[in-house]
mmCIF file of C-alpha atoms in Angstrom:
data_model
loop_
_atom_site.group_PDB
_atom_site.id
_atom_site.type_symbol
_atom_site.label_atom_id
_atom_site.label_comp_id
_atom_site.label_asym_id
_atom_site.label_seq_id
_atom_site.Cartn_x
_atom_site.Cartn_y
_atom_site.Cartn_z
ATOM 1 C CA MET Z 251 -29.411 -19.815 -1.450
ATOM 2 C CA PRO Z 252 -30.521 -19.196 -4.824
ATOM 3 C CA GLN Z 253 -34.465 -18.855 -4.139
ATOM 4 C CA HIS Z 254 -35.330 -19.723 -7.876
ATOM 5 C CA ALA Z 255 -33.553 -22.133 -10.608
ATOM 6 C CA PRO Z 256 -32.187 -20.182 -12.784
ATOM 7 C CA ALA Z 257 -29.749 -20.960 -15.644
ATOM 8 C CA PRO Z 258 -26.974 -22.251 -13.464
ATOM 9 C CA LEU Z 259 -23.133 -22.157 -14.306
ATOM 10 C CA ALA Z 260 -21.973 -24.804 -16.608
ATOM 11 C CA PRO Z 261 -18.811 -26.767 -14.706
ATOM 12 C CA PRO Z 262 -16.213 -24.910 -16.532
ATOM 13 C CA GLU Z 263 -17.813 -21.920 -15.735
ATOM 14 C CA ALA Z 264 -18.366 -23.012 -11.996
ATOM 15 C CA LEU Z 265 -14.700 -23.871 -11.856
ATOM 16 C CA SER Z 266 -13.280 -20.464 -13.619
ATOM 17 C CA LEU Z 267 -15.336 -18.520 -10.926
ATOM 18 C CA PHE Z 268 -14.011 -20.969 -8.052
ATOM 19 C CA GLN Z 269 -10.481 -20.347 -9.197
ATOM 20 C CA ALA Z 270 -11.058 -16.704 -9.500
ATOM 21 C CA THR Z 271 -12.575 -16.015 -6.079
ATOM 22 C CA ARG Z 272 -10.052 -18.315 -4.303
ATOM 23 C CA ALA Z 273 -7.219 -16.268 -5.621
ATOM 24 C CA ARG Z 274 -8.814 -12.919 -5.007
ATOM 25 C CA THR Z 275 -8.965 -14.310 -1.116
ATOM 26 C CA ASP Z 276 -5.175 -15.580 -1.164
ATOM 27 C CA ARG Z 277 -4.244 -11.901 -2.598
ATOM 28 C CA LEU Z 278 -6.213 -10.187 0.031
ATOM 29 C CA ALA Z 279 -4.320 -12.085 2.433
ATOM 30 C CA ALA Z 280 -0.948 -11.788 1.004
ATOM 31 C CA PRO Z 281 0.421 -8.597 2.258
ATOM 32 C CA LEU Z 282 -0.166 -9.786 5.914
ATOM 33 C CA ARG Z 283 2.103 -11.333 8.407
ATOM 34 C CA PRO Z 284 0.880 -14.609 10.504
ATOM 35 C CA GLU Z 285 0.136 -11.916 13.711
ATOM 36 C CA ASP Z 286 -2.232 -9.821 11.604
ATOM 37 C CA MET Z 287 -4.127 -12.583 10.746
ATOM 38 C CA MET Z 288 -4.691 -13.646 14.479
ATOM 39 C CA LEU Z 289 -6.441 -10.684 14.944
ATOM 40 C CA GLN Z 290 -9.897 -10.620 16.578
ATOM 41 C CA SER Z 291 -10.654 -7.383 18.208
ATOM 42 C CA MET Z 292 -14.719 -8.262 19.128
ATOM 43 C CA GLU Z 293 -16.903 -10.946 18.818
ATOM 44 C CA ASP Z 294 -18.288 -9.177 15.730
ATOM 45 C CA ALA Z 295 -14.847 -9.681 13.916
ATOM 46 C CA SER Z 296 -12.828 -13.069 12.937
ATOM 47 C CA PRO Z 297 -8.955 -13.444 12.510
ATOM 48 C CA VAL Z 298 -8.305 -13.264 8.515
ATOM 49 C CA LYS Z 299 -6.675 -17.104 9.281
ATOM 50 C CA TRP Z 300 -10.073 -17.977 10.567
ATOM 51 C CA HIS Z 301 -11.950 -16.328 7.119
ATOM 52 C CA LEU Z 302 -9.551 -18.316 4.990
ATOM 53 C CA ALA Z 303 -10.199 -21.436 6.711
ATOM 54 C CA HIS Z 304 -14.249 -20.937 7.279
ATOM 55 C CA THR Z 305 -14.457 -20.606 3.688
ATOM 56 C CA THR Z 306 -12.636 -23.812 2.696
ATOM 57 C CA TRP Z 307 -14.804 -25.884 5.114
ATOM 58 C CA PHE Z 308 -17.905 -24.580 3.321
ATOM 59 C CA PHE Z 309 -16.866 -26.091 0.065
ATOM 60 C CA GLU Z 310 -15.739 -29.140 2.248
ATOM 61 C CA GLU Z 311 -18.791 -29.560 4.490
ATOM 62 C CA PHE Z 312 -21.482 -29.018 1.553
ATOM 63 C CA ILE Z 313 -20.045 -30.143 -1.409
ATOM 64 C CA LEU Z 314 -16.940 -32.502 -1.099
ATOM 65 C CA LYS Z 315 -18.308 -34.491 1.619
ATOM 66 C CA PRO Z 316 -21.660 -35.328 -0.117
ATOM 67 C CA HIS Z 317 -20.301 -35.441 -3.528
ATOM 68 C CA LYS Z 318 -17.040 -36.853 -3.660
ATOM 69 C CA PRO Z 319 -16.907 -40.749 -1.749
ATOM 70 C CA ASP Z 320 -13.518 -40.611 -1.822
ATOM 71 C CA TYR Z 321 -13.048 -37.328 -0.725
ATOM 72 C CA ALA Z 322 -10.742 -37.198 2.918
ATOM 73 C CA SER Z 323 -10.421 -33.912 4.888
ATOM 74 C CA PRO Z 324 -7.083 -33.245 6.411
ATOM 75 C CA ASP Z 325 -8.372 -33.024 9.754
ATOM 76 C CA ASP Z 326 -11.652 -34.090 10.799
ATOM 77 C CA ARG Z 327 -10.966 -31.554 13.678
ATOM 78 C CA PHE Z 328 -11.154 -28.456 11.407
ATOM 79 C CA ALA Z 329 -15.095 -29.137 11.109
ATOM 80 C CA PHE Z 330 -15.432 -28.273 14.935
ATOM 81 C CA LEU Z 331 -12.689 -25.131 14.398
ATOM 82 C CA PHE Z 332 -14.391 -23.464 10.917
ATOM 83 C CA ASN Z 333 -18.205 -24.057 11.393
ATOM 84 C CA SER Z 334 -19.664 -20.776 11.965
ATOM 85 C CA TYR Z 335 -23.560 -20.897 12.793
ATOM 86 C CA TYR Z 336 -24.637 -23.795 10.508
ATOM 87 C CA THR Z 337 -26.108 -25.718 13.522
ATOM 88 C CA GLN Z 338 -27.300 -28.366 11.374
ATOM 89 C CA ALA Z 339 -23.736 -29.242 10.297
ATOM 90 C CA GLY Z 340 -22.722 -29.866 13.810
ATOM 91 C CA PRO Z 341 -20.789 -28.705 16.688
ATOM 92 C CA ARG Z 342 -18.620 -25.248 16.327
ATOM 93 C CA HIS Z 343 -16.043 -23.498 18.486
ATOM 94 C CA ALA Z 344 -17.228 -20.339 20.670
ATOM 95 C CA ARG Z 345 -17.355 -17.403 18.094
ATOM 96 C CA ASP Z 346 -15.938 -14.770 20.262
ATOM 97 C CA ARG Z 347 -13.104 -17.246 21.109
ATOM 98 C CA ARG Z 348 -11.875 -17.545 16.852
ATOM 99 C CA GLY Z 349 -8.704 -15.362 18.047
ATOM 100 C CA MET Z 350 -7.190 -18.042 20.241
ATOM 101 C CA ILE Z 351 -7.130 -20.777 17.859
ATOM 102 C CA SER Z 352 -3.200 -20.537 17.169
ATOM 103 C CA ARG Z 353 -3.012 -24.234 15.418
ATOM 104 C CA PRO Z 354 -3.663 -25.075 12.819
ATOM 105 C CA ASP Z 355 -1.165 -22.138 11.696
ATOM 106 C CA CYS Z 356 -1.663 -19.922 8.835
ATOM 107 C CA ALA Z 357 1.074 -22.845 6.895
ATOM 108 C CA GLU Z 358 -1.525 -25.492 7.473
ATOM 109 C CA VAL Z 359 -4.739 -23.158 6.859
ATOM 110 C CA ALA Z 360 -3.061 -22.235 3.250
ATOM 111 C CA ALA Z 361 -2.238 -25.994 2.859
ATOM 112 C CA TYR Z 362 -5.818 -26.899 3.808
ATOM 113 C CA ARG Z 363 -7.037 -24.611 0.865
ATOM 114 C CA ARG Z 364 -4.973 -26.051 -1.494
ATOM 115 C CA HIS Z 365 -6.357 -29.722 -0.670
ATOM 116 C CA VAL Z 366 -9.841 -28.622 -0.826
ATOM 117 C CA ASP Z 367 -9.050 -26.505 -4.154
ATOM 118 C CA ALA Z 368 -7.386 -29.605 -5.634
ATOM 119 C CA ALA Z 369 -10.264 -31.708 -4.867
ATOM 120 C CA LEU Z 370 -13.311 -29.569 -5.952
ATOM 121 C CA ALA Z 371 -11.296 -28.908 -9.355
ATOM 122 C CA ASP Z 372 -11.175 -32.640 -10.014
ATOM 123 C CA LEU Z 373 -14.780 -33.502 -8.777
ATOM 124 C CA LEU Z 374 -16.024 -30.103 -11.266
ATOM 125 C CA ASP Z 375 -13.548 -31.863 -14.028
ATOM 126 C CA GLY Z 376 -15.025 -35.912 -13.923
ATOM 127 C CA GLY Z 377 -17.463 -37.456 -15.767
ATOM 128 C CA ARG Z 378 -20.338 -37.399 -12.846
ATOM 129 C CA ASP Z 379 -23.783 -36.888 -13.782
ATOM 130 C CA ASP Z 380 -24.457 -34.868 -11.186
ATOM 131 C CA ARG Z 381 -22.115 -31.624 -12.337
ATOM 132 C CA GLU Z 382 -24.787 -29.589 -12.850
ATOM 133 C CA GLY Z 383 -26.269 -29.261 -9.552
ATOM 134 C CA ILE Z 384 -22.463 -29.164 -7.822
ATOM 135 C CA ALA Z 385 -21.710 -26.139 -10.676
ATOM 136 C CA GLY Z 386 -24.580 -24.591 -8.471
ATOM 137 C CA LEU Z 387 -23.511 -25.294 -5.036
ATOM 138 C CA VAL Z 388 -20.163 -23.945 -6.392
ATOM 139 C CA GLU Z 389 -21.580 -20.915 -7.594
ATOM 140 C CA LEU Z 390 -23.265 -20.479 -4.274
ATOM 141 C CA GLY Z 391 -19.862 -21.346 -1.878
ATOM 142 C CA CYS Z 392 -17.998 -18.446 -4.256
ATOM 143 C CA HIS Z 393 -20.824 -15.802 -3.323
ATOM 144 C CA HIS Z 394 -20.442 -16.848 0.111
ATOM 145 C CA GLU Z 395 -16.727 -16.529 -0.078
ATOM 146 C CA MET Z 396 -16.874 -12.974 -1.579
ATOM 147 C CA GLN Z 397 -18.976 -12.089 1.537
ATOM 148 C CA HIS Z 398 -15.988 -13.103 3.625
ATOM 149 C CA GLN Z 399 -13.855 -11.367 1.646
ATOM 150 C CA GLU Z 400 -15.607 -8.172 2.393
ATOM 151 C CA LEU Z 401 -15.709 -9.317 6.127
ATOM 152 C CA LEU Z 402 -11.875 -10.143 5.959
ATOM 153 C CA VAL Z 403 -11.148 -6.404 5.071
ATOM 154 C CA THR Z 404 -13.759 -4.439 7.392
ATOM 155 C CA ASP Z 405 -12.274 -6.846 10.277
ATOM 156 C CA LEU Z 406 -9.073 -6.703 9.474
ATOM 157 C CA LEU Z 407 -9.567 -2.806 9.383
ATOM 158 C CA HIS Z 408 -11.075 -2.973 13.020
ATOM 159 C CA GLY Z 409 -8.426 -5.008 14.377
ATOM 160 C CA LEU Z 410 -5.444 -2.660 12.698
ATOM 161 C CA SER Z 411 -7.172 0.365 14.253
ATOM 162 C CA PHE Z 412 -6.214 -0.669 17.640
ATOM 163 C CA ASN Z 413 -1.906 -0.455 16.912
ATOM 164 C CA PRO Z 414 -1.126 3.037 17.888
ATOM 165 C CA LEU Z 415 1.450 2.470 15.326
ATOM 166 C CA MET Z 416 -1.709 2.750 12.858
ATOM 167 C CA PRO Z 417 0.069 0.282 10.432
ATOM 168 C CA ILE Z 418 -0.844 0.484 6.698
ATOM 169 C CA TYR Z 419 -2.418 -2.950 4.896
ATOM 170 C CA ARG Z 420 -2.455 -0.594 1.352
ATOM 171 C CA ASP Z 421 0.164 2.070 0.156
ATOM 172 C CA PRO Z 422 -1.260 5.300 0.706
ATOM 173 C CA ALA Z 423 -2.840 7.433 -2.478
ATOM 174 C CA PRO Z 424 -4.136 10.829 -3.266
ATOM 175 C CA LEU Z 425 -7.595 11.353 -3.851
ATOM 176 C CA PRO Z 426 -8.410 13.792 -6.239
ATOM 177 C CA VAL Z 427 -8.897 17.427 -5.720
ATOM 178 C CA THR Z 428 -12.861 17.590 -5.988
ATOM 179 C CA ALA Z 429 -15.609 20.637 -5.187
ATOM 180 C CA GLU Z 430 -18.750 20.099 -3.402
ATOM 181 C CA VAL Z 431 -21.555 18.233 -5.124
ATOM 182 C CA PRO Z 432 -25.009 20.140 -4.655
ATOM 183 C CA LEU Z 433 -27.700 18.031 -2.879
ATOM 184 C CA THR Z 434 -30.367 17.444 -5.252
ATOM 185 C CA PHE Z 435 -33.312 14.842 -5.386
ATOM 186 C CA THR Z 436 -34.751 12.991 -8.382
ATOM 187 C CA ARG Z 437 -38.722 12.206 -8.529
ATOM 188 C CA HIS Z 438 -40.167 8.814 -8.637
ATOM 189 C CA GLU Z 439 -44.048 8.104 -9.120
ATOM 190 C CA GLY Z 440 -43.993 5.024 -7.263
ATOM 191 C CA GLY Z 441 -47.095 3.375 -7.930
ATOM 192 C CA SER Z 442 -47.729 -0.717 -7.826
ATOM 193 C CA VAL Z 443 -44.507 -1.758 -8.244
ATOM 194 C CA TRP Z 444 -42.182 -5.306 -8.331
ATOM 195 C CA ILE Z 445 -39.631 -5.942 -6.257
ATOM 196 C CA GLY Z 446 -37.305 -8.544 -5.261
ATOM 197 C CA HIS Z 447 -35.255 -11.242 -7.761
ATOM 198 C CA ASP Z 448 -36.633 -13.319 -10.507
ATOM 199 C CA GLY Z 449 -33.671 -14.362 -12.524
ATOM 200 C CA PRO Z 450 -32.019 -14.703 -14.511
ATOM 201 C CA GLY Z 451 -28.544 -14.912 -12.396
ATOM 202 C CA PHE Z 452 -27.540 -15.390 -8.778
ATOM 203 C CA ALA Z 453 -29.461 -14.051 -6.078
ATOM 204 C CA TYR Z 454 -29.892 -15.649 -2.461
ATOM 205 C CA ASP Z 455 -32.768 -16.789 -1.038
ATOM 206 C CA CYS Z 456 -33.849 -13.444 0.762
ATOM 207 C CA GLU Z 457 -33.989 -11.674 -2.085
ATOM 208 C CA GLY Z 458 -37.109 -13.289 -3.339
ATOM 209 C CA ALA Z 459 -40.130 -13.914 -3.654
ATOM 210 C CA ARG Z 460 -40.658 -11.420 -6.260
ATOM 211 C CA HIS Z 461 -43.618 -9.665 -4.945
ATOM 212 C CA ARG Z 462 -45.736 -6.863 -5.731
ATOM 213 C CA ILE Z 463 -46.301 -3.612 -3.208
ATOM 214 C CA HIS Z 464 -47.584 -0.457 -3.638
ATOM 215 C CA LEU Z 465 -44.882 3.136 -3.242
ATOM 216 C CA ASP Z 466 -46.007 6.656 -2.611
ATOM 217 C CA PRO Z 467 -44.215 9.193 -5.012
ATOM 218 C CA TYR Z 468 -41.455 10.091 -3.318
ATOM 219 C CA GLU Z 469 -38.128 11.958 -4.148
ATOM 220 C CA ILE Z 470 -34.420 10.283 -3.510
ATOM 221 C CA ALA Z 471 -30.765 11.706 -3.078
ATOM 222 C CA ASP Z 472 -28.779 11.510 -6.438
ATOM 223 C CA ARG Z 473 -25.741 11.353 -3.920
ATOM 224 C CA PRO Z 474 -25.055 9.634 -0.715
ATOM 225 C CA VAL Z 475 -24.265 11.998 2.602
ATOM 226 C CA THR Z 476 -20.972 13.337 2.486
ATOM 227 C CA ASN Z 477 -18.521 13.920 4.966
ATOM 228 C CA ARG Z 478 -19.126 17.334 4.642
ATOM 229 C CA ASP Z 479 -22.614 17.389 5.392
ATOM 230 C CA TRP Z 480 -21.675 14.949 8.725
ATOM 231 C CA ILE Z 481 -19.172 17.863 9.720
ATOM 232 C CA ALA Z 482 -22.258 20.151 9.564
ATOM 233 C CA PHE Z 483 -24.709 17.699 11.764
ATOM 234 C CA MET Z 484 -21.707 17.617 14.101
ATOM 235 C CA GLU Z 485 -20.752 20.967 14.121
ATOM 236 C CA ASP Z 486 -24.798 21.918 14.787
ATOM 237 C CA GLY Z 487 -24.819 19.471 17.962
ATOM 238 C CA GLY Z 488 -26.232 16.621 16.305
ATOM 239 C CA TYR Z 489 -24.804 13.880 18.645
ATOM 240 C CA SER Z 490 -25.855 15.439 21.738
ATOM 241 C CA ASP Z 491 -29.549 16.458 20.426
ATOM 242 C CA PRO Z 492 -31.677 13.951 21.899
ATOM 243 C CA ARG Z 493 -34.458 15.280 19.842
ATOM 244 C CA HIS Z 494 -32.804 13.434 16.943
ATOM 245 C CA TRP Z 495 -32.430 10.401 18.315
ATOM 246 C CA PHE Z 496 -34.424 7.114 18.690
ATOM 247 C CA MET Z 497 -34.023 6.736 22.618
ATOM 248 C CA GLU Z 498 -32.095 3.556 21.665
ATOM 249 C CA GLY Z 499 -29.903 5.122 19.531
ATOM 250 C CA HIS Z 500 -29.325 8.029 22.345
ATOM 251 C CA ALA Z 501 -28.782 5.484 24.772
ATOM 252 C CA ILE Z 502 -25.952 4.130 22.919
ATOM 253 C CA ALA Z 503 -24.343 6.835 21.647
ATOM 254 C CA THR Z 504 -24.153 8.519 25.044
ATOM 255 C CA ARG Z 505 -22.679 4.654 26.711
ATOM 256 C CA GLU Z 506 -20.074 4.482 23.844
ATOM 257 C CA ASP Z 507 -19.106 8.594 23.580
ATOM 258 C CA TRP Z 508 -19.777 8.881 20.115
ATOM 259 C CA ALA Z 509 -19.281 12.166 19.062
ATOM 260 C CA HIS Z 510 -17.936 11.077 15.105
ATOM 261 C CA PRO Z 511 -17.916 8.487 12.741
ATOM 262 C CA LEU Z 512 -15.978 5.399 13.357
ATOM 263 C CA TYR Z 513 -11.903 5.793 13.176
ATOM 264 C CA TRP Z 514 -12.311 9.544 12.883
ATOM 265 C CA TRP Z 515 -10.232 12.017 15.109
ATOM 266 C CA ARG Z 516 -9.183 16.075 15.330
ATOM 267 C CA GLN Z 517 -5.870 16.918 14.928
ATOM 268 C CA ASP Z 518 -4.506 20.524 13.930
ATOM 269 C CA GLY Z 519 -7.937 21.774 13.445
ATOM 270 C CA ASP Z 520 -8.973 19.038 10.629
ATOM 271 C CA TRP Z 521 -10.576 15.649 10.520
ATOM 272 C CA TRP Z 522 -8.436 12.644 10.274
ATOM 273 C CA THR Z 523 -9.670 9.093 10.088
ATOM 274 C CA TYR Z 524 -7.977 5.607 10.161
ATOM 275 C CA THR Z 525 -7.944 3.696 7.129
ATOM 276 C CA LEU Z 526 -6.571 0.498 5.099
ATOM 277 C CA ARG Z 527 -4.524 3.099 3.553
ATOM 278 C CA GLY Z 528 -3.467 4.451 6.854
ATOM 279 C CA PRO Z 529 -4.324 7.606 8.438
ATOM 280 C CA GLN Z 530 -5.658 9.934 6.037
ATOM 281 C CA PRO Z 531 -7.696 13.114 6.363
ATOM 282 C CA VAL Z 532 -11.605 13.290 6.030
ATOM 283 C CA ALA Z 533 -12.367 13.707 2.638
ATOM 284 C CA LEU Z 534 -14.952 16.360 2.363
ATOM 285 C CA ASP Z 535 -16.740 15.187 -0.632
ATOM 286 C CA ALA Z 536 -16.534 11.589 0.312
ATOM 287 C CA PRO Z 537 -19.462 9.436 1.410
ATOM 288 C CA VAL Z 538 -19.427 9.300 5.252
ATOM 289 C CA VAL Z 539 -18.729 5.768 6.402
ATOM 290 C CA HIS Z 540 -18.733 3.783 9.435
ATOM 291 C CA VAL Z 541 -21.827 5.160 10.987
ATOM 292 C CA SER Z 542 -24.500 3.228 12.302
ATOM 293 C CA TYR Z 543 -28.365 3.226 11.315
ATOM 294 C CA HIS Z 544 -29.230 4.885 14.773
ATOM 295 C CA GLU Z 545 -26.463 7.686 13.796
ATOM 296 C CA ALA Z 546 -27.680 7.344 10.086
ATOM 297 C CA ALA Z 547 -31.303 8.042 11.211
ATOM 298 C CA ALA Z 548 -30.503 11.011 13.666
ATOM 299 C CA PHE Z 549 -28.564 12.382 10.577
ATOM 300 C CA ALA Z 550 -31.864 12.199 8.711
ATOM 301 C CA ARG Z 551 -34.184 13.478 11.289
ATOM 302 C CA TRP Z 552 -31.855 16.539 11.996
ATOM 303 C CA ALA Z 553 -31.911 17.173 8.372
ATOM 304 C CA ASP Z 554 -35.602 17.042 8.299
ATOM 305 C CA ALA Z 555 -35.827 19.995 10.741
ATOM 306 C CA ARG Z 556 -33.099 21.670 8.936
ATOM 307 C CA TRP Z 557 -34.641 21.909 5.642
ATOM 308 C CA ASP Z 558 -37.745 22.999 3.898
ATOM 309 C CA ARG Z 559 -38.898 20.040 2.123
ATOM 310 C CA GLY Z 560 -38.158 17.583 4.679
ATOM 311 C CA ALA Z 561 -35.811 14.284 4.590
ATOM 312 C CA ARG Z 562 -35.626 10.707 5.958
ATOM 313 C CA LEU Z 563 -34.055 7.482 5.099
ATOM 314 C CA PRO Z 564 -35.594 5.526 1.871
ATOM 315 C CA THR Z 565 -37.434 2.172 2.442
ATOM 316 C CA GLU Z 566 -35.311 -0.453 0.989
ATOM 317 C CA ALA Z 567 -37.868 -1.108 -1.689
ATOM 318 C CA GLU Z 568 -37.738 2.490 -2.820
ATOM 319 C CA HIS Z 569 -33.931 2.408 -3.105
ATOM 320 C CA GLU Z 570 -34.317 -0.857 -5.340
ATOM 321 C CA VAL Z 571 -37.170 0.977 -7.695
ATOM 322 C CA ALA Z 572 -34.967 3.998 -7.947
ATOM 323 C CA PHE Z 573 -31.885 2.393 -9.130
ATOM 324 C CA ARG Z 574 -32.615 -1.136 -10.577
ATOM 325 C CA ASP Z 575 -32.054 0.293 -14.095
ATOM 326 C CA VAL Z 576 -28.694 2.401 -13.469
ATOM 327 C CA PRO Z 577 -25.448 -0.169 -14.673
ATOM 328 C CA ILE Z 578 -23.655 -1.461 -11.698
ATOM 329 C CA ALA Z 579 -20.555 0.189 -11.768
ATOM 330 C CA GLY Z 580 -18.817 2.162 -9.280
ATOM 331 C CA ASN Z 581 -15.672 1.959 -6.486
ATOM 332 C CA PHE Z 582 -15.872 -2.000 -5.115
ATOM 333 C CA LEU Z 583 -13.447 -4.159 -3.775
ATOM 334 C CA ASP Z 584 -11.900 -5.390 -7.356
ATOM 335 C CA ASP Z 585 -10.909 -1.757 -7.683
ATOM 336 C CA GLY Z 586 -8.498 -1.863 -4.704
ATOM 337 C CA GLN Z 587 -9.452 1.796 -3.305
ATOM 338 C CA LEU Z 588 -10.696 0.441 0.422
ATOM 339 C CA ARG Z 589 -11.888 3.504 0.989
ATOM 340 C CA PRO Z 590 -15.248 5.977 -0.096
ATOM 341 C CA MET Z 591 -14.101 8.092 -3.308
ATOM 342 C CA PRO Z 592 -15.760 11.530 -4.060
ATOM 343 C CA GLY Z 593 -18.209 11.610 -6.398
ATOM 344 C CA PRO Z 594 -21.930 11.123 -6.858
ATOM 345 C CA GLY Z 595 -21.859 7.536 -7.405
ATOM 346 C CA ILE Z 596 -25.154 4.641 -6.718
ATOM 347 C CA TRP Z 597 -22.950 1.895 -6.366
ATOM 348 C CA GLY Z 598 -20.123 1.094 -4.574
ATOM 349 C CA ASP Z 599 -18.243 2.946 -2.087
ATOM 350 C CA VAL Z 600 -20.728 2.697 1.118
ATOM 351 C CA TRP Z 601 -23.555 0.428 2.333
ATOM 352 C CA GLU Z 602 -26.493 2.891 2.577
ATOM 353 C CA TRP Z 603 -28.625 2.325 5.663
ATOM 354 C CA THR Z 604 -32.347 1.793 4.605
ATOM 355 C CA ALA Z 605 -35.559 2.303 6.998
ATOM 356 C CA SER Z 606 -36.467 -0.920 6.586
ATOM 357 C CA PRO Z 607 -36.553 -4.248 8.707
ATOM 358 C CA PHE Z 608 -34.824 -7.148 7.539
ATOM 359 C CA THR Z 609 -37.819 -9.737 7.418
ATOM 360 C CA PRO Z 610 -38.919 -12.252 5.401
ATOM 361 C CA TYR Z 611 -40.822 -11.328 1.774
ATOM 362 C CA PRO Z 612 -43.945 -12.592 1.486
ATOM 363 C CA GLY Z 613 -43.616 -16.299 -0.153
ATOM 364 C CA PHE Z 614 -40.276 -16.648 1.339
ATOM 365 C CA ARG Z 615 -39.119 -20.392 2.128
ATOM 366 C CA PRO Z 616 -35.639 -21.415 3.421
ATOM 367 C CA PRO Z 617 -34.382 -24.366 1.951
ATOM 368 C CA GLU Z 618 -34.213 -27.539 3.491
ATOM 369 C CA GLY Z 619 -31.375 -28.624 5.461
ATOM 370 C CA ALA Z 620 -27.959 -26.446 6.871
ATOM 371 C CA LEU Z 621 -27.929 -24.515 3.675
ATOM 372 C CA GLY Z 622 -31.382 -23.341 4.825
ATOM 373 C CA GLU Z 623 -29.880 -21.425 7.576
ATOM 374 C CA TYR Z 624 -27.945 -18.614 5.634
ATOM 375 C CA ASN Z 625 -30.480 -15.883 5.767
ATOM 376 C CA GLY Z 626 -33.156 -17.267 7.315
ATOM 377 C CA LYS Z 627 -32.595 -17.121 10.585
ATOM 378 C CA PHE Z 628 -31.363 -13.815 11.154
ATOM 379 C CA MET Z 629 -34.783 -12.263 9.816
ATOM 380 C CA VAL Z 630 -35.130 -10.566 13.145
ATOM 381 C CA ASN Z 631 -34.083 -6.816 14.668
ATOM 382 C CA GLN Z 632 -31.520 -5.966 11.658
ATOM 383 C CA ILE Z 633 -31.785 -3.219 9.643
ATOM 384 C CA VAL Z 634 -31.575 -3.514 5.824
ATOM 385 C CA LEU Z 635 -28.533 -1.686 3.550
ATOM 386 C CA ARG Z 636 -28.627 -1.354 -0.313
ATOM 387 C CA GLY Z 637 -25.829 -0.566 -2.500
ATOM 388 C CA GLY Z 638 -22.968 -1.979 -2.091
ATOM 389 C CA SER Z 639 -19.774 -0.963 -1.158
ATOM 390 C CA CYS Z 640 -16.074 -0.264 -1.563
ATOM 391 C CA ALA Z 641 -15.148 -3.513 0.210
ATOM 392 C CA THR Z 642 -18.123 -5.450 -1.902
ATOM 393 C CA ALA Z 643 -16.961 -7.830 -4.773
ATOM 394 C CA ARG Z 644 -18.404 -6.110 -7.990
ATOM 395 C CA GLY Z 645 -19.885 -9.749 -8.873
ATOM 396 C CA GLN Z 646 -21.907 -9.813 -6.284
ATOM 397 C CA MET Z 647 -23.877 -6.726 -6.858
ATOM 398 C CA ARG Z 648 -27.494 -6.671 -8.373
ATOM 399 C CA ALA Z 649 -30.093 -3.936 -7.235
ATOM 400 C CA THR Z 650 -32.177 -6.896 -5.076
ATOM 401 C CA TYR Z 651 -29.241 -7.484 -2.932
ATOM 402 C CA ARG Z 652 -30.097 -7.283 0.630
ATOM 403 C CA THR Z 653 -27.196 -6.939 3.155
ATOM 404 C CA PHE Z 654 -28.203 -6.720 7.084
ATOM 405 C CA PHE Z 655 -26.699 -5.744 10.632
ATOM 406 C CA TYR Z 656 -27.720 -4.269 13.715
ATOM 407 C CA PRO Z 657 -28.940 -0.765 14.204
ATOM 408 C CA HIS Z 658 -25.446 -0.273 16.478
ATOM 409 C CA GLN Z 659 -23.105 -1.728 14.101
ATOM 410 C CA ARG Z 660 -20.303 0.481 12.795
ATOM 411 C CA TRP Z 661 -17.420 -1.177 11.499
ATOM 412 C CA GLN Z 662 -18.473 -2.121 8.231
ATOM 413 C CA MET Z 663 -18.867 0.257 5.434
ATOM 414 C CA MET Z 664 -21.729 1.937 6.089
ATOM 415 C CA GLY Z 665 -23.292 5.348 5.016
ATOM 416 C CA LEU Z 666 -26.597 6.547 4.467
ATOM 417 C CA ARG Z 667 -28.511 8.582 1.186
ATOM 418 C CA LEU Z 668 -31.195 10.529 2.096
ATOM 419 C CA ALA Z 669 -35.130 10.104 0.686
ATOM 420 C CA ARG Z 670 -38.165 12.527 1.349
ATOM 421 C CA ASP Z 671 -42.010 12.304 0.296
ATOM 422 C CA VAL Z 672 -43.528 14.586 -2.176
#
């Protein structure tokens, strides 16, 4: 939900955004077979078919039903099947059993999408007096669907990774030949700074309210941690040395037998990884990906012990202040790589773990009603990541964007960037 009310999109702009967003989701699903679209490999992940239906239900539940009196759902039971966590919107199917929903089938879900698309286009094209307010809700729904586009591809990767045939979702393509990029840092003076969103443009409620904080002088790395850096950590016993780990992280790593990032394996003396482009050699100069907060924190503590000038994870405020004037450009979902690319980028490629818990900013108030559950109910026990990834839609990104995950999770496009005290 927007925290502020910056100039909302005009209805024609909202309709254009809606149609483009829906079309991109359909393109992401187009190469898949019905069996692919049913995969649910863990409770944290959802089947592609469920993502297609849930994002459709969102527009139906929060826009069409309240604002289009003549609207009729193709099946009222869809509200139970495809609600995610909006308790005020009614009961819902168990999250860990979404992969058991064989009916409606993929064709029926596609028809559901077309039905809602036509009804919403009719709503925005009409002569209603409240179209401006509806356009703002459509913009929110589009950003919600962009988030599910990201989840769609990362959930799909996790599901396909269990198949010994190592299916290829998108044809392999060579990576550019690269040389190691030295790890350098840029100094920032800190001081009294403002962070948080204050318009113009869309932002989620958790990005506000804008507020002032104090930062001590710090330095932040000019590139993310790479696979080359990570292999050095592994070869130095980083996974097995408890000195680098928080107790909870070490317990999880030991229990889960973590010895490398998710999807990696050793083959003929080299490291390989499974990607949506099939099995690939690990690109040494690409950002490391699919590491948890616990692993990122252990790496930072290992680097701090190894280097004279120290290292740590940045806070989310340090990340925002360092990069808020850098234009949003990089490797995003729109580019179709679906994997981190070598290079010293700021935006895209991998979400970067910070040292900051996902908690409300001063002055945060969730909106009333079910839409107020969008972010506020998750503000406990999770960690903020910044910067976007190769699975994030470019149109979602801004310097204030906060995503958040639990510290043990690895299946998202998660990496890290180092900072250090001056």
